[in-house]
Amino acid sequence: QQQVKQSPQSLIVQKGGISIINCAYENTAFDYFPWYQQFPGKGPALLIAIRPDVSEKKEGRFTISFNKSAKQFSLHIMDSQPGDSATYFCAASTAGGYQKVTFGTGTKLQVIP
Amino acid sequence: DGGITQSPKYLFRKEGQNVTLSCEQNLNHDAMYWYRQDPGQGLRLIYYSQIVNDFQKGDIAEGYSVSREKKESFPLTVTSAQKNPTAFYLCASSQLAGASFGEQFFGPGTRLTVL
């Protein structure tokens, strides 16, 4: 019930295209859904996050779509650039003093010119 | 410049040795975490700590130990009992309240290789 399932495992997108990564969860107690971006040999960094009271959040070229009833959320990268090539992790956690974060297995994105 | 530092960046261990990975943060965060990352897998939680002198086991604590004697420091020891320690280790910290509540800040990682 704590699992977060992420797909696809890898993704190749042409420059200027849209990258879409999907995640699904089971635990309805989750109420914070961040996406992290990780470059090779580096630690992950928060990219964008959403709470379940909204269905969409946009920051620049990055958008999270959230479907509470389906228990799914997705990351859309518009106008994908080679510099977006990285591994993306979705995650979910519950509110409270300690945030135990459950991570998806990651999607390796390659944006080709 | 606030952040999390981990050292060393690369670490090599011989069979049967204990090694300690360093993690320091100057973000004044209460909570700190250790994760292990293996290829094709997500981040798996080893240990976490919400307050000085207190820490809890995560999902894969066997073969690891930690201490939290200071708020800014959370070292991880990989003991000889850990059968497959070769991995990328990530330290993180977070606030337990406030504007950035929920966000975990990660260090640059330590890559441990067993020879």
PDB file of C-alpha atoms in Angstrom:
ATOM      1  CA  GLN A   1       0.000   0.000   0.000  1.00  0.00           C
ATOM      2  CA  GLN A   2       3.006   2.253   0.403  1.00  0.00           C
ATOM      3  CA  GLN A   3       4.195   1.696  -3.144  1.00  0.00           C
ATOM      4  CA  VAL A   4       4.348   4.351  -5.830  1.00  0.00           C
ATOM      5  CA  LYS A   5       4.426   2.888  -9.337  1.00  0.00           C
ATOM      6  CA  GLN A   6       6.183   4.934 -12.001  1.00  0.00           C
ATOM      7  CA  SER A   7       6.267   4.518 -15.778  1.00  0.00           C
ATOM      8  CA  PRO A   8       7.932   4.423 -18.206  1.00  0.00           C
ATOM      9  CA  GLN A   9      11.331   3.300 -16.997  1.00  0.00           C
ATOM     10  CA  SER A  10      13.007   5.206 -19.821  1.00  0.00           C
ATOM     11  CA  LEU A  11      11.874   7.768 -22.344  1.00  0.00           C
ATOM     12  CA  ILE A  12      13.397   9.274 -25.469  1.00  0.00           C
ATOM     13  CA  VAL A  13      11.880  12.505 -26.749  1.00  0.00           C
ATOM     14  CA  GLN A  14      12.799  14.809 -29.594  1.00  0.00           C
ATOM     15  CA  LYS A  15      13.829  18.344 -28.743  1.00  0.00           C
ATOM     16  CA  GLY A  16      10.704  20.496 -28.595  1.00  0.00           C
ATOM     17  CA  GLY A  17       8.433  17.556 -27.849  1.00  0.00           C
ATOM     18  CA  ILE A  18       6.372  16.766 -24.770  1.00  0.00           C
ATOM     19  CA  SER A  19       7.706  14.345 -22.152  1.00  0.00           C
ATOM     20  CA  ILE A  20       5.099  12.592 -20.027  1.00  0.00           C
ATOM     21  CA  ILE A  21       5.843  10.486 -16.958  1.00  0.00           C
ATOM     22  CA  ASN A  22       3.104   8.767 -14.993  1.00  0.00           C
ATOM     23  CA  CYS A  23       2.779   7.628 -11.400  1.00  0.00           C
ATOM     24  CA  ALA A  24       0.118   5.777  -9.442  1.00  0.00           C
ATOM     25  CA  TYR A  25      -0.311   5.257  -5.726  1.00  0.00           C
ATOM     26  CA  GLU A  26      -2.507   3.227  -3.389  1.00  0.00           C
ATOM     27  CA  ASN A  27      -2.293   4.923  -0.019  1.00  0.00           C
ATOM     28  CA  THR A  28      -5.071   7.508   0.193  1.00  0.00           C
ATOM     29  CA  ALA A  29      -3.332   9.088   3.183  1.00  0.00           C
ATOM     30  CA  PHE A  30      -0.667  10.544   0.883  1.00  0.00           C
ATOM     31  CA  ASP A  31      -1.143  14.284   0.616  1.00  0.00           C
ATOM     32  CA  TYR A  32       2.056  15.639  -0.878  1.00  0.00           C
ATOM     33  CA  PHE A  33       3.303  14.618  -4.317  1.00  0.00           C
ATOM     34  CA  PRO A  34       6.714  15.960  -5.351  1.00  0.00           C
ATOM     35  CA  TRP A  35       8.760  15.318  -8.442  1.00  0.00           C
ATOM     36  CA  TYR A  36      12.525  15.230  -8.164  1.00  0.00           C
ATOM     37  CA  GLN A  37      15.065  15.658 -10.953  1.00  0.00           C
ATOM     38  CA  GLN A  38      18.433  13.952 -10.727  1.00  0.00           C
ATOM     39  CA  PHE A  39      21.441  14.440 -12.987  1.00  0.00           C
ATOM     40  CA  PRO A  40      24.100  11.702 -13.188  1.00  0.00           C
ATOM     41  CA  GLY A  41      26.337  11.598 -10.132  1.00  0.00           C
ATOM     42  CA  LYS A  42      24.279  14.223  -8.299  1.00  0.00           C
ATOM     43  CA  GLY A  43      21.634  14.186  -5.594  1.00  0.00           C
ATOM     44  CA  PRO A  44      17.970  14.665  -6.548  1.00  0.00           C
ATOM     45  CA  ALA A  45      16.503  18.150  -6.397  1.00  0.00           C
ATOM     46  CA  LEU A  46      12.876  19.131  -6.035  1.00  0.00           C
ATOM     47  CA  LEU A  47      11.413  20.117  -9.400  1.00  0.00           C
ATOM     48  CA  ILE A  48       7.745  20.713  -8.657  1.00  0.00           C
ATOM     49  CA  ALA A  49       5.196  19.448  -6.140  1.00  0.00           C
ATOM     50  CA  ILE A  50       1.443  19.346  -5.704  1.00  0.00           C
ATOM     51  CA  ARG A  51      -1.034  18.809  -2.898  1.00  0.00           C
ATOM     52  CA  PRO A  52      -4.322  16.995  -3.581  1.00  0.00           C
ATOM     53  CA  ASP A  53      -6.538  20.058  -3.247  1.00  0.00           C
ATOM     54  CA  VAL A  54      -5.656  21.096  -6.818  1.00  0.00           C
ATOM     55  CA  SER A  55      -5.760  19.134 -10.071  1.00  0.00           C
ATOM     56  CA  GLU A  56      -2.923  20.865 -11.851  1.00  0.00           C
ATOM     57  CA  LYS A  57       0.155  22.909 -11.076  1.00  0.00           C
ATOM     58  CA  LYS A  58       2.362  24.577 -13.639  1.00  0.00           C
ATOM     59  CA  GLU A  59       5.834  26.033 -13.232  1.00  0.00           C
ATOM     60  CA  GLY A  60       7.381  27.168 -16.474  1.00  0.00           C
ATOM     61  CA  ARG A  61       7.596  24.203 -18.848  1.00  0.00           C
ATOM     62  CA  PHE A  62       6.783  21.706 -16.091  1.00  0.00           C
ATOM     63  CA  THR A  63       3.217  20.724 -15.193  1.00  0.00           C
ATOM     64  CA  ILE A  64       1.851  18.221 -12.694  1.00  0.00           C
ATOM     65  CA  SER A  65      -1.580  16.791 -13.418  1.00  0.00           C
ATOM     66  CA  PHE A  66      -3.281  15.144 -10.448  1.00  0.00           C
ATOM     67  CA  ASN A  67      -6.284  12.818 -10.511  1.00  0.00           C
ATOM     68  CA  LYS A  68      -7.330  12.114  -6.946  1.00  0.00           C
ATOM     69  CA  SER A  69     -10.126   9.673  -7.781  1.00  0.00           C
ATOM     70  CA  ALA A  70      -7.832   7.569  -9.969  1.00  0.00           C
ATOM     71  CA  LYS A  71      -4.917   7.963  -7.545  1.00  0.00           C
ATOM     72  CA  GLN A  72      -2.646   8.986 -10.370  1.00  0.00           C
ATOM     73  CA  PHE A  73      -0.425  11.934 -11.110  1.00  0.00           C
ATOM     74  CA  SER A  74       1.825  12.797 -13.983  1.00  0.00           C
ATOM     75  CA  LEU A  75       4.614  15.144 -14.987  1.00  0.00           C
ATOM     76  CA  HIS A  76       4.492  16.893 -18.338  1.00  0.00           C
ATOM     77  CA  ILE A  77       7.565  18.625 -19.700  1.00  0.00           C
ATOM     78  CA  MET A  78       6.628  20.932 -22.545  1.00  0.00           C
ATOM     79  CA  ASP A  79       9.126  21.957 -25.236  1.00  0.00           C
ATOM     80  CA  SER A  80      11.610  19.384 -23.917  1.00  0.00           C
ATOM     81  CA  GLN A  81      15.258  20.419 -24.158  1.00  0.00           C
ATOM     82  CA  PRO A  82      18.503  18.397 -24.123  1.00  0.00           C
ATOM     83  CA  GLY A  83      19.257  19.986 -20.746  1.00  0.00           C
ATOM     84  CA  ASP A  84      16.167  18.223 -19.372  1.00  0.00           C
ATOM     85  CA  SER A  85      17.907  14.868 -19.871  1.00  0.00           C
ATOM     86  CA  ALA A  86      17.960  13.404 -16.376  1.00  0.00           C
ATOM     87  CA  THR A  87      16.258  10.842 -14.186  1.00  0.00           C
ATOM     88  CA  TYR A  88      12.914  11.896 -12.760  1.00  0.00           C
ATOM     89  CA  PHE A  89      11.414  10.455  -9.600  1.00  0.00           C
ATOM     90  CA  CYS A  90       7.853  10.871  -8.472  1.00  0.00           C
ATOM     91  CA  ALA A  91       7.192  10.578  -4.776  1.00  0.00           C
ATOM     92  CA  ALA A  92       4.420  10.696  -2.221  1.00  0.00           C
ATOM     93  CA  SER A  93       4.281  11.427   1.463  1.00  0.00           C
ATOM     94  CA  THR A  94       1.918  12.168   4.294  1.00  0.00           C
ATOM     95  CA  ALA A  95       1.696  15.310   6.356  1.00  0.00           C
ATOM     96  CA  GLY A  96       2.859  15.341   9.891  1.00  0.00           C
ATOM     97  CA  GLY A  97       6.047  15.940  11.753  1.00  0.00           C
ATOM     98  CA  TYR A  98       7.976  13.317   9.879  1.00  0.00           C
ATOM     99  CA  GLN A  99       7.663  13.005   6.149  1.00  0.00           C
ATOM    100  CA  LYS A 100       8.295   9.434   5.163  1.00  0.00           C
ATOM    101  CA  VAL A 101       8.620   9.778   1.443  1.00  0.00           C
ATOM    102  CA  THR A 102       7.885   6.875  -0.857  1.00  0.00           C
ATOM    103  CA  PHE A 103       9.695   7.196  -4.170  1.00  0.00           C
ATOM    104  CA  GLY A 104       8.883   5.766  -7.555  1.00  0.00           C
ATOM    105  CA  THR A 105      11.560   3.766  -9.361  1.00  0.00           C
ATOM    106  CA  GLY A 106      12.553   6.621 -11.649  1.00  0.00           C
ATOM    107  CA  THR A 107      12.327   7.480 -15.346  1.00  0.00           C
ATOM    108  CA  LYS A 108      15.454   8.142 -17.342  1.00  0.00           C
ATOM    109  CA  LEU A 109      14.641  10.861 -19.863  1.00  0.00           C
ATOM    110  CA  GLN A 110      16.785  11.515 -22.889  1.00  0.00           C
ATOM    111  CA  VAL A 111      15.988  14.490 -25.076  1.00  0.00           C
ATOM    112  CA  ILE A 112      17.642  14.213 -28.464  1.00  0.00           C
ATOM    113  CA  PRO A 113      18.340  17.190 -30.753  1.00  0.00           C
TER     114      PRO A 113
ATOM    115  CA  ASP B   1      25.630  29.218   1.199  1.00  0.00           C
ATOM    116  CA  GLY B   2      23.172  26.778   2.787  1.00  0.00           C
ATOM    117  CA  GLY B   3      23.075  23.137   1.852  1.00  0.00           C
ATOM    118  CA  ILE B   4      24.037  19.580   2.565  1.00  0.00           C
ATOM    119  CA  THR B   5      27.541  18.231   2.190  1.00  0.00           C
ATOM    120  CA  GLN B   6      28.511  14.595   1.960  1.00  0.00           C
ATOM    121  CA  SER B   7      31.980  13.151   2.098  1.00  0.00           C
ATOM    122  CA  PRO B   8      33.770  11.460   0.618  1.00  0.00           C
ATOM    123  CA  LYS B   9      32.410  11.561  -2.929  1.00  0.00           C
ATOM    124  CA  TYR B  10      33.879   8.125  -3.668  1.00  0.00           C
ATOM    125  CA  LEU B  11      34.686   5.436  -1.124  1.00  0.00           C
ATOM    126  CA  PHE B  12      36.190   2.009  -1.551  1.00  0.00           C
ATOM    127  CA  ARG B  13      35.800  -0.671   1.059  1.00  0.00           C
ATOM    128  CA  LYS B  14      37.395  -4.036   1.466  1.00  0.00           C
ATOM    129  CA  GLU B  15      35.389  -7.033   2.525  1.00  0.00           C
ATOM    130  CA  GLY B  16      34.876  -7.112   6.295  1.00  0.00           C
ATOM    131  CA  GLN B  17      35.546  -3.415   6.859  1.00  0.00           C
ATOM    132  CA  ASN B  18      33.245  -0.877   8.438  1.00  0.00           C
ATOM    133  CA  VAL B  19      33.144   2.527   6.754  1.00  0.00           C
ATOM    134  CA  THR B  20      31.503   5.791   7.803  1.00  0.00           C
ATOM    135  CA  LEU B  21      29.868   8.246   5.415  1.00  0.00           C
ATOM    136  CA  SER B  22      29.648  11.843   6.524  1.00  0.00           C
ATOM    137  CA  CYS B  23      26.603  14.106   6.159  1.00  0.00           C
ATOM    138  CA  GLU B  24      26.471  17.719   7.359  1.00  0.00           C
ATOM    139  CA  GLN B  25      23.728  20.320   6.839  1.00  0.00           C
ATOM    140  CA  ASN B  26      23.616  24.025   7.634  1.00  0.00           C
ATOM    141  CA  LEU B  27      19.935  24.498   6.793  1.00  0.00           C
ATOM    142  CA  ASN B  28      18.879  24.267  10.427  1.00  0.00           C
ATOM    143  CA  HIS B  29      16.589  21.363   9.527  1.00  0.00           C
ATOM    144  CA  ASP B  30      15.351  19.103  12.275  1.00  0.00           C
ATOM    145  CA  ALA B  31      14.938  15.944  10.211  1.00  0.00           C
ATOM    146  CA  MET B  32      17.676  14.059   8.403  1.00  0.00           C
ATOM    147  CA  TYR B  33      17.569  10.923   6.275  1.00  0.00           C
ATOM    148  CA  TRP B  34      19.808   8.361   4.629  1.00  0.00           C
ATOM    149  CA  TYR B  35      18.808   6.696   1.370  1.00  0.00           C
ATOM    150  CA  ARG B  36      20.390   4.045  -0.749  1.00  0.00           C
ATOM    151  CA  GLN B  37      20.079   4.213  -4.539  1.00  0.00           C
ATOM    152  CA  ASP B  38      20.701   1.240  -6.823  1.00  0.00           C
ATOM    153  CA  PRO B  39      20.376   1.241 -10.626  1.00  0.00           C
ATOM    154  CA  GLY B  40      16.777   0.858 -11.767  1.00  0.00           C
ATOM    155  CA  GLN B  41      15.410   1.275  -8.269  1.00  0.00           C
ATOM    156  CA  GLY B  42      14.005   4.216  -6.433  1.00  0.00           C
ATOM    157  CA  LEU B  43      15.481   5.648  -3.297  1.00  0.00           C
ATOM    158  CA  ARG B  44      15.184   3.299  -0.351  1.00  0.00           C
ATOM    159  CA  LEU B  45      15.186   4.680   3.183  1.00  0.00           C
ATOM    160  CA  ILE B  46      17.887   3.352   5.511  1.00  0.00           C
ATOM    161  CA  TYR B  47      17.499   5.505   8.651  1.00  0.00           C
ATOM    162  CA  TYR B  48      15.913   8.786   9.601  1.00  0.00           C
ATOM    163  CA  SER B  49      16.126  11.160  12.518  1.00  0.00           C
ATOM    164  CA  GLN B  50      13.678  13.852  13.597  1.00  0.00           C
ATOM    165  CA  ILE B  51      15.646  15.173  16.526  1.00  0.00           C
ATOM    166  CA  VAL B  52      19.066  15.029  18.109  1.00  0.00           C
ATOM    167  CA  ASN B  53      19.862  11.762  19.892  1.00  0.00           C
ATOM    168  CA  ASP B  54      16.913   9.995  18.304  1.00  0.00           C
ATOM    169  CA  PHE B  55      16.694   8.001  15.089  1.00  0.00           C
ATOM    170  CA  GLN B  56      14.512   5.315  13.558  1.00  0.00           C
ATOM    171  CA  LYS B  57      15.068   2.420  11.190  1.00  0.00           C
ATOM    172  CA  GLY B  58      13.834   2.783   7.654  1.00  0.00           C
ATOM    173  CA  ASP B  59      12.984   0.049   5.190  1.00  0.00           C
ATOM    174  CA  ILE B  60      16.500  -1.395   4.768  1.00  0.00           C
ATOM    175  CA  ALA B  61      18.366  -0.707   8.036  1.00  0.00           C
ATOM    176  CA  GLU B  62      20.065  -4.096   8.383  1.00  0.00           C
ATOM    177  CA  GLY B  63      23.850  -3.775   8.213  1.00  0.00           C
ATOM    178  CA  TYR B  64      23.815  -0.011   8.804  1.00  0.00           C
ATOM    179  CA  SER B  65      24.081   2.196  11.875  1.00  0.00           C
ATOM    180  CA  VAL B  66      23.739   5.930  12.479  1.00  0.00           C
ATOM    181  CA  SER B  67      24.175   8.546  15.178  1.00  0.00           C
ATOM    182  CA  ARG B  68      22.719  12.017  15.670  1.00  0.00           C
ATOM    183  CA  GLU B  69      24.790  13.770  18.317  1.00  0.00           C
ATOM    184  CA  LYS B  70      24.436  17.196  16.700  1.00  0.00           C
ATOM    185  CA  LYS B  71      21.545  18.730  14.784  1.00  0.00           C
ATOM    186  CA  GLU B  72      23.696  19.384  11.724  1.00  0.00           C
ATOM    187  CA  SER B  73      25.385  15.989  11.501  1.00  0.00           C
ATOM    188  CA  PHE B  74      24.043  12.517  10.687  1.00  0.00           C
ATOM    189  CA  PRO B  75      26.842  10.051   9.849  1.00  0.00           C
ATOM    190  CA  LEU B  76      26.084   6.607   8.437  1.00  0.00           C
ATOM    191  CA  THR B  77      28.234   3.564   9.148  1.00  0.00           C
ATOM    192  CA  VAL B  78      28.107   0.700   6.688  1.00  0.00           C
ATOM    193  CA  THR B  79      29.097  -2.360   8.682  1.00  0.00           C
ATOM    194  CA  SER B  80      30.559  -5.642   7.528  1.00  0.00           C
ATOM    195  CA  ALA B  81      27.127  -7.163   8.148  1.00  0.00           C
ATOM    196  CA  GLN B  82      25.796  -5.383   5.067  1.00  0.00           C
ATOM    197  CA  LYS B  83      26.147  -8.073   2.409  1.00  0.00           C
ATOM    198  CA  ASN B  84      25.827  -5.935  -0.685  1.00  0.00           C
ATOM    199  CA  PRO B  85      26.915  -2.405   0.188  1.00  0.00           C
ATOM    200  CA  THR B  86      27.994  -1.227  -3.256  1.00  0.00           C
ATOM    201  CA  ALA B  87      25.572   1.621  -4.032  1.00  0.00           C
ATOM    202  CA  PHE B  88      25.070   5.368  -4.219  1.00  0.00           C
ATOM    203  CA  TYR B  89      24.216   6.782  -0.786  1.00  0.00           C
ATOM    204  CA  LEU B  90      22.210   9.967  -0.421  1.00  0.00           C
ATOM    205  CA  CYS B  91      21.697  12.067   2.674  1.00  0.00           C
ATOM    206  CA  ALA B  92      18.736  14.437   2.911  1.00  0.00           C
ATOM    207  CA  SER B  93      17.188  16.857   5.359  1.00  0.00           C
ATOM    208  CA  SER B  94      13.852  18.569   5.751  1.00  0.00           C
ATOM    209  CA  GLN B  95      11.934  20.995   7.902  1.00  0.00           C
ATOM    210  CA  LEU B  96       9.169  19.591  10.046  1.00  0.00           C
ATOM    211  CA  ALA B  97       7.068  22.749   9.608  1.00  0.00           C
ATOM    212  CA  GLY B  98       7.075  26.027   7.736  1.00  0.00           C
ATOM    213  CA  ALA B  99       7.076  27.177   4.126  1.00  0.00           C
ATOM    214  CA  SER B 100       9.167  24.342   2.701  1.00  0.00           C
ATOM    215  CA  PHE B 101       7.416  21.661   4.719  1.00  0.00           C
ATOM    216  CA  GLY B 102       7.428  18.438   2.731  1.00  0.00           C
ATOM    217  CA  GLU B 103      10.500  19.152   0.619  1.00  0.00           C
ATOM    218  CA  GLN B 104      13.575  17.046   1.151  1.00  0.00           C
ATOM    219  CA  PHE B 105      16.939  18.608   0.330  1.00  0.00           C
ATOM    220  CA  PHE B 106      19.548  16.153  -0.870  1.00  0.00           C
ATOM    221  CA  GLY B 107      23.303  16.121  -0.661  1.00  0.00           C
ATOM    222  CA  PRO B 108      25.523  15.252  -3.660  1.00  0.00           C
ATOM    223  CA  GLY B 109      25.878  11.615  -2.632  1.00  0.00           C
ATOM    224  CA  THR B 110      28.670   9.168  -1.839  1.00  0.00           C
ATOM    225  CA  ARG B 111      29.403   6.281  -4.175  1.00  0.00           C
ATOM    226  CA  LEU B 112      30.564   3.276  -2.168  1.00  0.00           C
ATOM    227  CA  THR B 113      32.284   0.381  -3.898  1.00  0.00           C
ATOM    228  CA  VAL B 114      33.292  -2.877  -2.247  1.00  0.00           C
ATOM    229  CA  LEU B 115      36.518  -4.299  -3.588  1.00  0.00           C
TER     230      LEU B 115
END
